[in-house]
């Protein structure tokens, strides 16, 4: 046991160093997302390339595991799974729940469109181009059709998170549709396994068993979504009595792990349970504080997940089917691009939005490997077809990130209608102008401290102007520092009409504190002597 742990620690050290370095190179010099560099790092040091080279008496650092569909050790795969849970839990926290619910109907249309067209194209092209596949109901055709259906929510979430697009209409539609994709893919997999078993062994298809798996997966998903949204506000309200944000964050992640495990027991991927937990908590005032803590820890685990995904690539298995794999990858691309993009046009998105959603649904990942691995383990597909699935995942994982980033460039909305919510019409803006930016910053710090004392949670928001969200339960304020003429600076707070009196009183209190401080500074008579004393001490010490 101690030797296996030693190997695991060494493997994690090498993965972190190489994936972080390659990710930095891709981000800094190649202008590509870090996730792409982490995938490439995994390919380089994995068991199918450099990782298989013996290091003296120690042997290979990443020996190929031959008695499993996963080529790395179970311990390393478990750590990478933990990374995917960190990633999806944080993605759920960053998702805007009202927008997610508003676009869930549209995401359903998009998700079904992508799954149906992808399955038909993947199944059909396998039947047409593979001479030993004699029917569209052949196990190989159906498994490769299913491989085309799932979207890698992990890769998509990482890119949308890095580019700050996860809360846009296109972002939430992609995330919701990707979750739905995985649910449908798992249900579809149970159907394909049942039909393939009959095709290979003879007998009758047990539709009752297949239906039971499908109903259980969908019921679990819906029940967790509804229960999480209802319970989350009461949960955080109760936890805040302990006055410890670290405790709330740690307990919340524990719940995410539990729900991830229950998801697996229900036949769904674990990441779906983690995402649902984060999504339920995203409506609470502590969501940003939890997310900040998760990101700091996740930075150590998430790169391991993507590097291990890169390690899955078996270059030798691709040689015999390279041509077919390239055509299949292209078909898989078209299936998602058209299958998700065209329905988007029907549910309110313009051509720009449809392109963004289509490219956002391109990445394949963990569910693709799960489907292919089950097909390989059951004997429905051979190693060459498994290689086709891996290459499809590889091509999609490499090509999709830059395409998705390019699609989101420009900033124009991809949704035809205005996103203004009814309650936003009643919001007002309260402003105070200061002669210099430094004074405005000083006042802002005092004002934020006053809100924190009143039990509010504050978070900095990435924007052109310095911006903070100040939130307590259902009260949401937006504080901005706006540059004025010459060196003047405006402190602006956006709030609901019903909160404006409270905000004005808070600003009056902060102004009174600021005035007292200014008077105290002006009453200091010996500040020049204090400075002179500090300088004299420097020379004395010299």
Coordinates of C-alpha atoms in Angstrom, one line a residue:
X1 CA 0.0 0.0 0.0
X2 CA 2.8 2.5 0.9
X3 CA 4.5 1.9 -2.4
X4 CA 1.3 2.5 -4.4
X5 CA 0.7 5.7 -2.4
X6 CA 4.3 6.8 -3.1
X7 CA 3.8 6.2 -6.8
X8 CA 0.5 8.1 -6.7
X9 CA 2.2 11.1 -5.0
X10 CA 5.0 11.1 -7.6
X11 CA 2.5 10.9 -10.4
X12 CA 0.4 13.8 -9.1
X13 CA 3.6 15.9 -8.7
X14 CA 4.6 15.3 -12.3
X15 CA 1.1 15.9 -13.6
X16 CA 0.7 19.2 -11.7
X17 CA 4.1 20.5 -12.8
X18 CA 3.8 19.5 -16.5
X19 CA 0.1 20.4 -16.9
X20 CA 0.5 23.8 -15.2
X21 CA 3.5 24.6 -17.2
X22 CA 2.0 23.5 -20.6
X23 CA -1.3 25.2 -19.7
X24 CA 0.6 28.4 -19.0
X25 CA 2.4 28.2 -22.4
X26 CA -0.9 27.6 -24.2
X27 CA -2.5 30.5 -22.4
X28 CA 0.4 33.0 -22.4
X29 CA 2.0 32.4 -25.8
X30 CA -0.5 30.5 -27.9
X31 CA -3.5 32.4 -26.7
X32 CA -5.4 29.1 -26.2
X33 CA -7.3 28.0 -23.1
X34 CA -5.4 26.3 -20.3
X35 CA -7.6 23.2 -20.6
X36 CA -6.1 22.5 -24.0
X37 CA -2.6 22.6 -22.6
X38 CA -3.5 20.3 -19.8
X39 CA -5.0 17.8 -22.2
X40 CA -1.8 17.9 -24.3
X41 CA 0.3 17.5 -21.2
X42 CA -1.6 14.4 -20.3
X43 CA -1.0 12.9 -23.8
X44 CA 2.7 13.6 -23.6
X45 CA 3.3 12.1 -20.1
X46 CA 0.6 9.4 -20.3
X47 CA 1.0 5.6 -20.5
X48 CA 0.8 5.6 -24.3
X49 CA 3.8 8.0 -24.8
X50 CA 6.6 9.2 -22.4
X51 CA 5.0 7.8 -19.3
X52 CA 5.7 4.2 -20.5
X53 CA 9.4 4.7 -20.6
X54 CA 11.1 2.8 -17.7
X55 CA 13.0 5.0 -15.3
X56 CA 15.7 2.6 -14.2
X57 CA 14.8 0.2 -11.5
X58 CA 11.6 2.2 -10.7
X59 CA 10.0 1.3 -14.0
X60 CA 7.5 3.5 -15.9
X61 CA 6.0 6.3 -13.9
X62 CA 2.7 5.8 -15.7
X63 CA 2.5 2.1 -16.4
X64 CA -0.3 1.0 -18.8
X65 CA -3.1 -0.8 -16.9
X66 CA -4.1 -3.6 -19.2
X67 CA -6.9 -5.2 -17.3
X68 CA -9.1 -2.2 -17.3
X69 CA -10.7 0.1 -19.9
X70 CA -9.0 3.0 -18.0
X71 CA -5.3 3.0 -18.8
X72 CA -4.2 4.6 -15.5
X73 CA -4.3 3.4 -11.9
X74 CA -7.6 3.4 -10.0
X75 CA -6.1 5.8 -7.4
X76 CA -5.1 8.3 -10.1
X77 CA -8.5 8.0 -11.8
X78 CA -10.2 8.6 -8.5
X79 CA -8.2 11.8 -7.9
X80 CA -9.1 13.0 -11.4
X81 CA -12.8 12.3 -10.7
X82 CA -12.5 14.5 -7.6
X83 CA -11.2 17.2 -9.9
X84 CA -14.2 16.9 -12.2
X85 CA -16.5 17.2 -9.1
X86 CA -14.7 20.4 -8.0
X87 CA -15.1 21.8 -11.4
X88 CA -18.8 21.1 -11.9
X89 CA -19.7 22.1 -8.3
X90 CA -18.0 25.5 -8.9
X91 CA -19.7 25.8 -12.4
X92 CA -23.0 25.3 -10.7
X93 CA -22.2 28.0 -8.2
X94 CA -21.3 30.5 -11.0
X95 CA -24.5 29.7 -13.0
X96 CA -27.3 32.3 -12.7
X97 CA -30.2 30.2 -11.5
X98 CA -33.1 32.5 -12.7
X99 CA -31.5 32.6 -16.2
X100 CA -30.9 28.9 -16.1
X101 CA -34.6 28.2 -15.3
X102 CA -35.7 30.7 -17.8
X103 CA -33.7 29.0 -20.5
X104 CA -34.3 25.3 -19.4
X105 CA -37.1 24.8 -21.9
X106 CA -34.9 26.1 -24.7
X107 CA -32.1 23.9 -23.5
X108 CA -34.3 20.9 -23.6
X109 CA -35.1 21.6 -27.3
X110 CA -31.4 22.2 -28.0
X111 CA -30.3 19.0 -26.1
X112 CA -32.8 16.7 -27.8
X113 CA -31.9 18.2 -31.2
X114 CA -28.2 17.5 -30.7
X115 CA -28.7 14.0 -29.3
X116 CA -31.1 12.8 -32.1
X117 CA -29.1 14.2 -35.0
X118 CA -25.8 13.1 -33.6
X119 CA -27.0 9.5 -32.9
X120 CA -28.5 9.2 -36.4
X121 CA -25.4 10.5 -38.1
X122 CA -23.0 8.4 -36.0
X123 CA -25.0 5.3 -36.4
X124 CA -25.6 5.8 -40.1
X125 CA -22.0 6.6 -41.1
X126 CA -20.7 3.5 -39.2
X127 CA -23.2 1.4 -41.2
X128 CA -22.3 3.0 -44.5
X129 CA -18.5 3.0 -44.2
X130 CA -17.7 -0.2 -42.2
X131 CA -18.0 -3.3 -44.3
X132 CA -18.5 -5.6 -41.4
X133 CA -21.5 -3.7 -40.0
X134 CA -24.6 -5.0 -41.8
X135 CA -27.4 -3.0 -40.1
X136 CA -28.1 0.3 -38.3
X137 CA -29.1 -1.9 -35.4
X138 CA -25.7 -3.6 -35.2
X139 CA -24.0 -3.1 -31.8
X140 CA -21.0 -1.3 -33.4
X141 CA -23.3 1.2 -35.1
X142 CA -25.5 1.9 -32.1
X143 CA -22.5 2.3 -29.7
X144 CA -20.8 4.7 -32.0
X145 CA -24.0 6.6 -32.5
X146 CA -24.3 6.9 -28.7
X147 CA -20.7 8.0 -28.4
X148 CA -21.7 11.0 -30.6
X149 CA -24.5 12.1 -28.2
X150 CA -22.8 13.2 -25.0
X151 CA -21.2 16.6 -24.4
X152 CA -18.3 17.1 -22.1
X153 CA -19.8 19.5 -19.6
X154 CA -16.4 19.6 -17.8
X155 CA -14.5 21.1 -20.8
X156 CA -17.3 23.4 -21.7
X157 CA -17.7 24.7 -18.1
X158 CA -14.0 25.4 -17.9
X159 CA -13.9 27.4 -21.1
X160 CA -17.1 29.4 -20.2
X161 CA -15.7 30.0 -16.7
X162 CA -12.4 31.3 -18.0
X163 CA -14.0 33.6 -20.5
X164 CA -16.7 34.8 -18.0
X165 CA -19.5 33.7 -20.3
X166 CA -21.2 31.1 -18.1
X167 CA -24.0 33.4 -17.0
X168 CA -24.9 34.6 -20.6
X169 CA -28.1 33.2 -22.3
X170 CA -25.9 31.1 -24.5
X171 CA -23.8 29.9 -21.6
X172 CA -26.7 28.8 -19.4
X173 CA -28.4 27.1 -22.4
X174 CA -25.2 25.2 -23.2
X175 CA -24.7 24.1 -19.6
X176 CA -28.4 23.1 -19.2
X177 CA -28.4 21.3 -22.5
X178 CA -25.1 19.6 -21.7
X179 CA -26.5 18.3 -18.4
X180 CA -29.6 17.0 -20.3
X181 CA -27.3 15.5 -23.0
X182 CA -25.6 13.4 -20.3
X183 CA -28.9 12.3 -18.9
X184 CA -30.3 11.3 -22.3
X185 CA -27.0 9.6 -23.2
X186 CA -27.0 7.5 -20.1
X187 CA -30.7 6.5 -20.8
X188 CA -29.8 5.8 -24.5
X189 CA -26.8 3.7 -23.4
X190 CA -29.1 1.5 -21.3
X191 CA -31.3 1.0 -24.4
X192 CA -28.3 0.3 -26.6
X193 CA -26.8 -2.2 -24.2
X194 CA -30.1 -4.1 -24.0
X195 CA -30.5 -4.2 -27.8
X196 CA -26.8 -5.1 -28.4
X197 CA -27.1 -7.9 -25.8
X198 CA -30.0 -9.4 -27.8
X199 CA -28.2 -8.9 -31.1
X200 CA -25.1 -10.8 -29.8
X201 CA -26.7 -13.5 -27.7
X202 CA -30.2 -13.8 -29.1
X203 CA -33.4 -13.7 -27.1
X204 CA -35.9 -10.9 -26.4
X205 CA -35.3 -7.3 -25.5
X206 CA -36.3 -6.6 -21.9
X207 CA -37.9 -3.2 -22.4
X208 CA -39.1 -3.2 -18.8
X209 CA -35.6 -3.3 -17.4
X210 CA -34.4 -0.6 -19.9
X211 CA -37.4 1.5 -19.1
X212 CA -36.8 1.2 -15.3
X213 CA -33.2 2.5 -15.7
X214 CA -34.4 5.4 -17.8
X215 CA -37.2 6.4 -15.4
X216 CA -34.9 6.1 -12.4
X217 CA -32.3 8.4 -14.0
X218 CA -34.7 11.1 -15.1
X219 CA -36.7 11.0 -11.8
X220 CA -33.5 11.4 -9.7
X221 CA -32.3 14.3 -11.8
X222 CA -35.7 16.1 -11.6
X223 CA -36.1 15.4 -7.9
X224 CA -32.6 16.6 -6.9
X225 CA -33.1 19.8 -9.0
X226 CA -36.5 20.7 -7.4
X227 CA -35.5 19.7 -3.8
X228 CA -32.1 21.5 -4.1
X229 CA -33.7 24.8 -5.2
X230 CA -36.3 24.7 -2.4
X231 CA -33.9 23.6 0.4
X232 CA -30.8 25.7 -0.4
X233 CA -32.1 29.1 1.0
X234 CA -33.1 27.4 4.3
X235 CA -29.8 25.5 4.5
X236 CA -27.6 28.6 4.1
X237 CA -29.8 30.6 6.5
X238 CA -29.3 27.9 9.2
X239 CA -25.6 27.5 8.5
X240 CA -25.0 31.3 8.8
X241 CA -25.9 31.0 12.5
X242 CA -22.4 29.5 13.0
X243 CA -20.8 32.7 11.6
X244 CA -18.2 30.7 9.7
X245 CA -17.9 31.0 5.9
X246 CA -15.2 28.2 5.7
X247 CA -17.6 25.9 7.6
X248 CA -20.4 26.6 5.1
X249 CA -18.1 26.0 2.2
X250 CA -16.7 22.8 3.5
X251 CA -20.2 21.4 4.5
X252 CA -21.5 22.5 1.1
X253 CA -18.8 20.6 -0.8
X254 CA -19.5 17.6 1.4
X255 CA -23.1 17.7 0.2
X256 CA -21.9 17.9 -3.4
X257 CA -19.8 14.8 -2.9
X258 CA -22.8 13.0 -1.4
X259 CA -25.1 14.0 -4.3
X260 CA -22.4 13.0 -6.8
X261 CA -22.2 9.5 -5.2
X262 CA -26.0 9.2 -5.2
X263 CA -26.0 10.3 -8.9
X264 CA -23.7 7.4 -9.7
X265 CA -26.0 5.0 -7.8
X266 CA -29.0 6.3 -9.9
X267 CA -27.1 5.5 -13.1
X268 CA -26.0 9.1 -13.9
X269 CA -22.5 10.6 -14.0
X270 CA -21.2 11.9 -10.7
X271 CA -20.6 15.3 -12.1
X272 CA -24.3 15.8 -12.6
X273 CA -24.9 15.6 -8.8
X274 CA -22.1 18.0 -8.2
X275 CA -23.5 20.5 -10.7
X276 CA -27.0 20.3 -9.3
X277 CA -25.6 21.1 -5.8
X278 CA -23.8 24.1 -7.0
X279 CA -26.7 25.3 -9.1
X280 CA -29.1 25.1 -6.1
X281 CA -26.6 27.1 -3.9
X282 CA -26.0 29.7 -6.7
X283 CA -29.3 31.5 -5.7
X284 CA -27.9 32.2 -2.1
X285 CA -25.9 35.2 -0.9
X286 CA -22.9 33.0 0.1
X287 CA -22.5 31.5 -3.4
X288 CA -19.6 33.7 -4.4
X289 CA -17.8 33.1 -1.1
X290 CA -18.1 29.4 -1.5
X291 CA -17.0 29.6 -5.2
X292 CA -13.9 31.6 -4.2
X293 CA -12.8 28.9 -1.8
X294 CA -13.6 26.1 -4.2
X295 CA -11.5 27.7 -7.0
X296 CA -8.5 28.0 -4.7
X297 CA -8.6 24.3 -3.9
X298 CA -9.8 23.2 -7.3
X299 CA -6.8 24.8 -9.0
X300 CA -4.8 21.7 -7.7
X301 CA -7.3 19.0 -8.7
X302 CA -9.0 20.2 -11.9
X303 CA -5.8 20.1 -14.0
X304 CA -5.4 16.4 -12.9
X305 CA -8.8 15.6 -14.4
X306 CA -7.9 17.1 -17.8
X307 CA -4.4 15.6 -17.8
X308 CA -5.8 12.1 -17.1
X309 CA -8.3 12.6 -19.9
X310 CA -5.4 13.3 -22.2
X311 CA -3.7 10.1 -20.9
X312 CA -6.6 8.1 -22.3
X313 CA -5.5 8.6 -25.9
X314 CA -4.0 5.4 -27.4
X315 CA -2.1 6.4 -30.5
X316 CA -1.5 2.8 -31.7
X317 CA -5.2 2.0 -31.6
X318 CA -5.9 4.8 -34.1
X319 CA -3.6 3.6 -36.9
X320 CA -5.8 1.0 -38.4
X321 CA -9.0 3.2 -38.5
X322 CA -7.4 6.6 -38.8
X323 CA -9.3 7.5 -42.0
X324 CA -12.7 6.4 -40.7
X325 CA -12.0 8.0 -37.4
X326 CA -11.3 11.4 -39.1
X327 CA -14.6 11.2 -41.1
X328 CA -16.5 10.0 -38.0
X329 CA -15.1 12.9 -36.0
X330 CA -16.2 15.3 -38.7
X331 CA -19.7 13.8 -38.7
X332 CA -19.8 14.0 -34.9
X333 CA -18.9 17.7 -35.2
X334 CA -21.7 18.3 -37.7
X335 CA -24.2 16.4 -35.5
X336 CA -23.7 18.7 -32.6
X337 CA -23.2 21.9 -34.6
X338 CA -26.4 21.5 -36.6
X339 CA -28.4 19.4 -34.1
X340 CA -28.0 22.1 -31.4
X341 CA -27.5 25.2 -33.6
X342 CA -30.6 24.8 -35.7
X343 CA -33.1 24.3 -32.8
X344 CA -31.5 27.4 -31.2
X345 CA -32.7 29.5 -34.0
X346 CA -36.2 28.3 -33.3
X347 CA -36.2 29.2 -29.6
X348 CA -35.1 32.9 -29.8
X349 CA -31.4 32.9 -30.6
X350 CA -29.9 34.7 -33.6
X351 CA -27.3 33.2 -35.9
X352 CA -24.5 34.3 -33.6
X353 CA -26.1 32.7 -30.6
X354 CA -26.8 29.5 -32.6
X355 CA -23.2 29.2 -33.6
X356 CA -22.0 29.8 -30.0
X357 CA -24.4 27.1 -28.7
X358 CA -23.4 24.7 -31.5
X359 CA -19.7 25.1 -30.8
X360 CA -20.3 24.9 -27.0
X361 CA -21.8 21.5 -27.4
X362 CA -18.9 20.1 -29.4
X363 CA -16.5 18.9 -26.7
X364 CA -16.7 15.2 -25.8
X365 CA -15.3 13.8 -22.6
X366 CA -16.0 11.6 -19.7
X367 CA -19.4 10.2 -20.8
X368 CA -18.0 9.4 -24.2
X369 CA -15.3 7.3 -22.6
X370 CA -17.9 5.7 -20.3
X371 CA -20.1 4.7 -23.3
X372 CA -17.1 3.5 -25.3
X373 CA -15.7 1.6 -22.3
X374 CA -18.9 -0.2 -21.7
X375 CA -19.1 -1.1 -25.4
X376 CA -15.6 -2.5 -25.2
X377 CA -16.1 -4.4 -22.0
X378 CA -19.3 -6.0 -23.2
X379 CA -17.7 -7.1 -26.5
X380 CA -20.1 -4.9 -28.6
X381 CA -17.2 -3.0 -30.1
X382 CA -13.5 -3.9 -30.7
X383 CA -10.4 -2.0 -29.8
X384 CA -10.3 -0.3 -33.2
X385 CA -13.8 1.2 -32.7
X386 CA -12.9 2.1 -29.2
X387 CA -10.0 4.0 -30.8
X388 CA -12.5 5.8 -33.0
X389 CA -14.4 7.0 -30.0
X390 CA -11.2 8.2 -28.3
X391 CA -10.1 10.0 -31.4
X392 CA -13.5 11.7 -31.7
X393 CA -13.1 12.8 -28.1
X394 CA -9.6 14.0 -28.8
X395 CA -10.4 15.9 -32.0
X396 CA -13.4 17.5 -30.3
X397 CA -11.5 18.4 -27.2
X398 CA -8.7 20.0 -29.1
X399 CA -10.8 21.8 -31.8
X400 CA -13.7 22.9 -29.7
X401 CA -12.0 25.3 -27.1
X402 CA -10.5 27.7 -29.7
X403 CA -13.7 27.6 -31.8
X404 CA -15.9 28.4 -28.7
X405 CA -13.6 31.3 -27.6
X406 CA -13.7 32.7 -31.2
X407 CA -17.5 32.3 -31.3
X408 CA -17.9 34.4 -28.1
X409 CA -15.6 37.2 -29.3
X410 CA -17.3 40.5 -30.0
X411 CA -19.6 40.7 -27.0
X412 CA -22.8 41.2 -28.9
X413 CA -25.8 39.2 -27.5
X414 CA -26.8 36.1 -29.3
X415 CA -30.3 36.3 -27.9
X416 CA -32.9 38.2 -29.9
X417 CA -35.0 39.5 -26.9
X418 CA -34.0 41.8 -24.1
X419 CA -32.8 40.1 -21.0
X420 CA -34.1 42.7 -18.6
X421 CA -36.2 41.0 -15.9
X422 CA -39.4 42.6 -14.7
X423 CA -37.9 43.5 -11.3
X424 CA -34.9 45.3 -13.0
X425 CA -37.3 48.0 -14.2
X426 CA -37.8 49.1 -10.5
X427 CA -34.1 49.5 -9.8
X428 CA -32.7 52.9 -9.0
X429 CA -29.2 54.3 -8.9
X430 CA -27.8 56.4 -6.0
X431 CA -24.7 58.4 -6.8
X432 CA -22.1 60.5 -4.9
X433 CA -19.3 62.4 -6.7
X434 CA -15.8 62.9 -5.1
X435 CA -13.0 65.2 -6.3
X436 CA -10.4 62.5 -6.7
X437 CA -10.4 58.8 -7.3
X438 CA -8.3 58.1 -4.2
X439 CA -10.9 59.7 -2.0
X440 CA -13.7 57.8 -3.7
X441 CA -11.8 54.5 -3.2
X442 CA -11.3 55.4 0.5
X443 CA -15.0 56.1 0.9
X444 CA -15.9 52.9 -0.9
X445 CA -13.7 50.8 1.4
X446 CA -15.4 52.3 4.4
X447 CA -18.9 51.7 2.8
X448 CA -18.2 48.1 2.0
X449 CA -16.9 47.5 5.6
X450 CA -20.2 49.0 6.9
X451 CA -22.3 46.6 4.7
X452 CA -20.2 43.6 6.0
X453 CA -20.9 44.7 9.6
X454 CA -24.6 44.6 8.7
X455 CA -24.3 40.9 7.6
X456 CA -23.9 41.5 3.8
X457 CA -21.6 39.4 1.6
X458 CA -19.5 41.3 -0.9
X459 CA -17.8 40.0 -4.0
X460 CA -15.7 41.8 -6.7
X461 CA -17.0 41.5 -10.2
X462 CA -14.8 41.6 -13.3
X463 CA -15.8 44.7 -15.2
X464 CA -14.4 47.7 -17.0
X465 CA -15.1 49.8 -13.9
X466 CA -14.3 48.5 -10.4
X467 CA -17.6 46.8 -9.4
X468 CA -18.8 44.9 -6.3
X469 CA -21.9 42.9 -5.7
X470 CA -23.2 43.4 -2.2
X471 CA -25.8 40.8 -1.2
X472 CA -27.9 39.7 1.8
X473 CA -30.6 37.1 1.1
X474 CA -32.9 38.7 -1.5
X475 CA -31.3 42.2 -1.3
X476 CA -28.8 42.6 -4.1
X477 CA -26.8 45.9 -4.6
X478 CA -24.3 46.8 -7.3
X479 CA -21.6 49.2 -6.2
X480 CA -19.5 50.8 -9.0
X481 CA -16.7 53.4 -9.2
X482 CA -17.2 55.5 -12.3
X483 CA -14.5 57.9 -13.6
X484 CA -15.8 61.5 -14.0
X485 CA -14.3 64.6 -15.5
X486 CA -10.6 65.2 -14.9
X487 CA -9.7 63.3 -11.7
X488 CA -13.2 63.2 -10.2
X489 CA -14.9 59.9 -9.5
X490 CA -18.5 58.8 -8.9
X491 CA -19.6 56.2 -6.3
X492 CA -22.8 54.6 -7.7
X493 CA -25.0 52.0 -6.0
X494 CA -27.8 50.3 -8.0
X495 CA -30.5 48.8 -5.8
X496 CA -34.2 48.0 -5.8
X497 CA -36.6 50.9 -5.2
X498 CA -37.7 49.4 -1.9
X499 CA -34.0 49.4 -0.6
X500 CA -33.1 52.9 -1.6
X501 CA -33.8 54.5 1.8
X502 CA -31.7 51.9 3.6
X503 CA -28.8 52.4 1.1
X504 CA -29.0 56.2 1.5
X505 CA -28.7 55.8 5.3
X506 CA -25.8 53.4 4.9
X507 CA -24.0 56.0 2.7
X508 CA -24.8 58.8 5.2
X509 CA -23.2 56.7 8.0
X510 CA -20.2 56.0 5.9
X511 CA -19.9 59.6 5.0
X512 CA -20.0 60.6 8.7
X513 CA -17.3 58.1 9.5
X514 CA -15.2 59.4 6.6
X515 CA -15.7 63.0 7.7
X516 CA -14.6 62.2 11.3
X517 CA -11.5 60.5 9.9
X518 CA -10.7 63.5 7.6
X519 CA -11.1 65.9 10.6
X520 CA -8.8 63.7 12.7
X521 CA -6.1 63.7 10.0
X522 CA -6.4 67.5 9.5
X523 CA -6.0 67.9 13.3
X524 CA -2.7 66.2 13.3
X525 CA 0.0 68.8 13.9
X526 CA 3.1 66.8 13.9
X527 CA 2.7 64.7 10.8
X528 CA 5.8 66.3 9.3
X529 CA 7.8 65.5 12.4
X530 CA 6.6 61.9 12.2
X531 CA 8.0 61.6 8.6
X532 CA 11.2 63.3 9.6
X533 CA 11.6 60.9 12.5
X534 CA 11.2 57.8 10.2
X535 CA 13.8 59.2 7.8
X536 CA 16.3 59.9 10.7
X537 CA 15.8 56.3 12.0
X538 CA 16.8 55.0 8.5
X539 CA 20.1 57.0 8.5
X540 CA 20.8 56.0 12.2
X541 CA 20.4 52.3 11.3
X542 CA 22.7 52.7 8.3

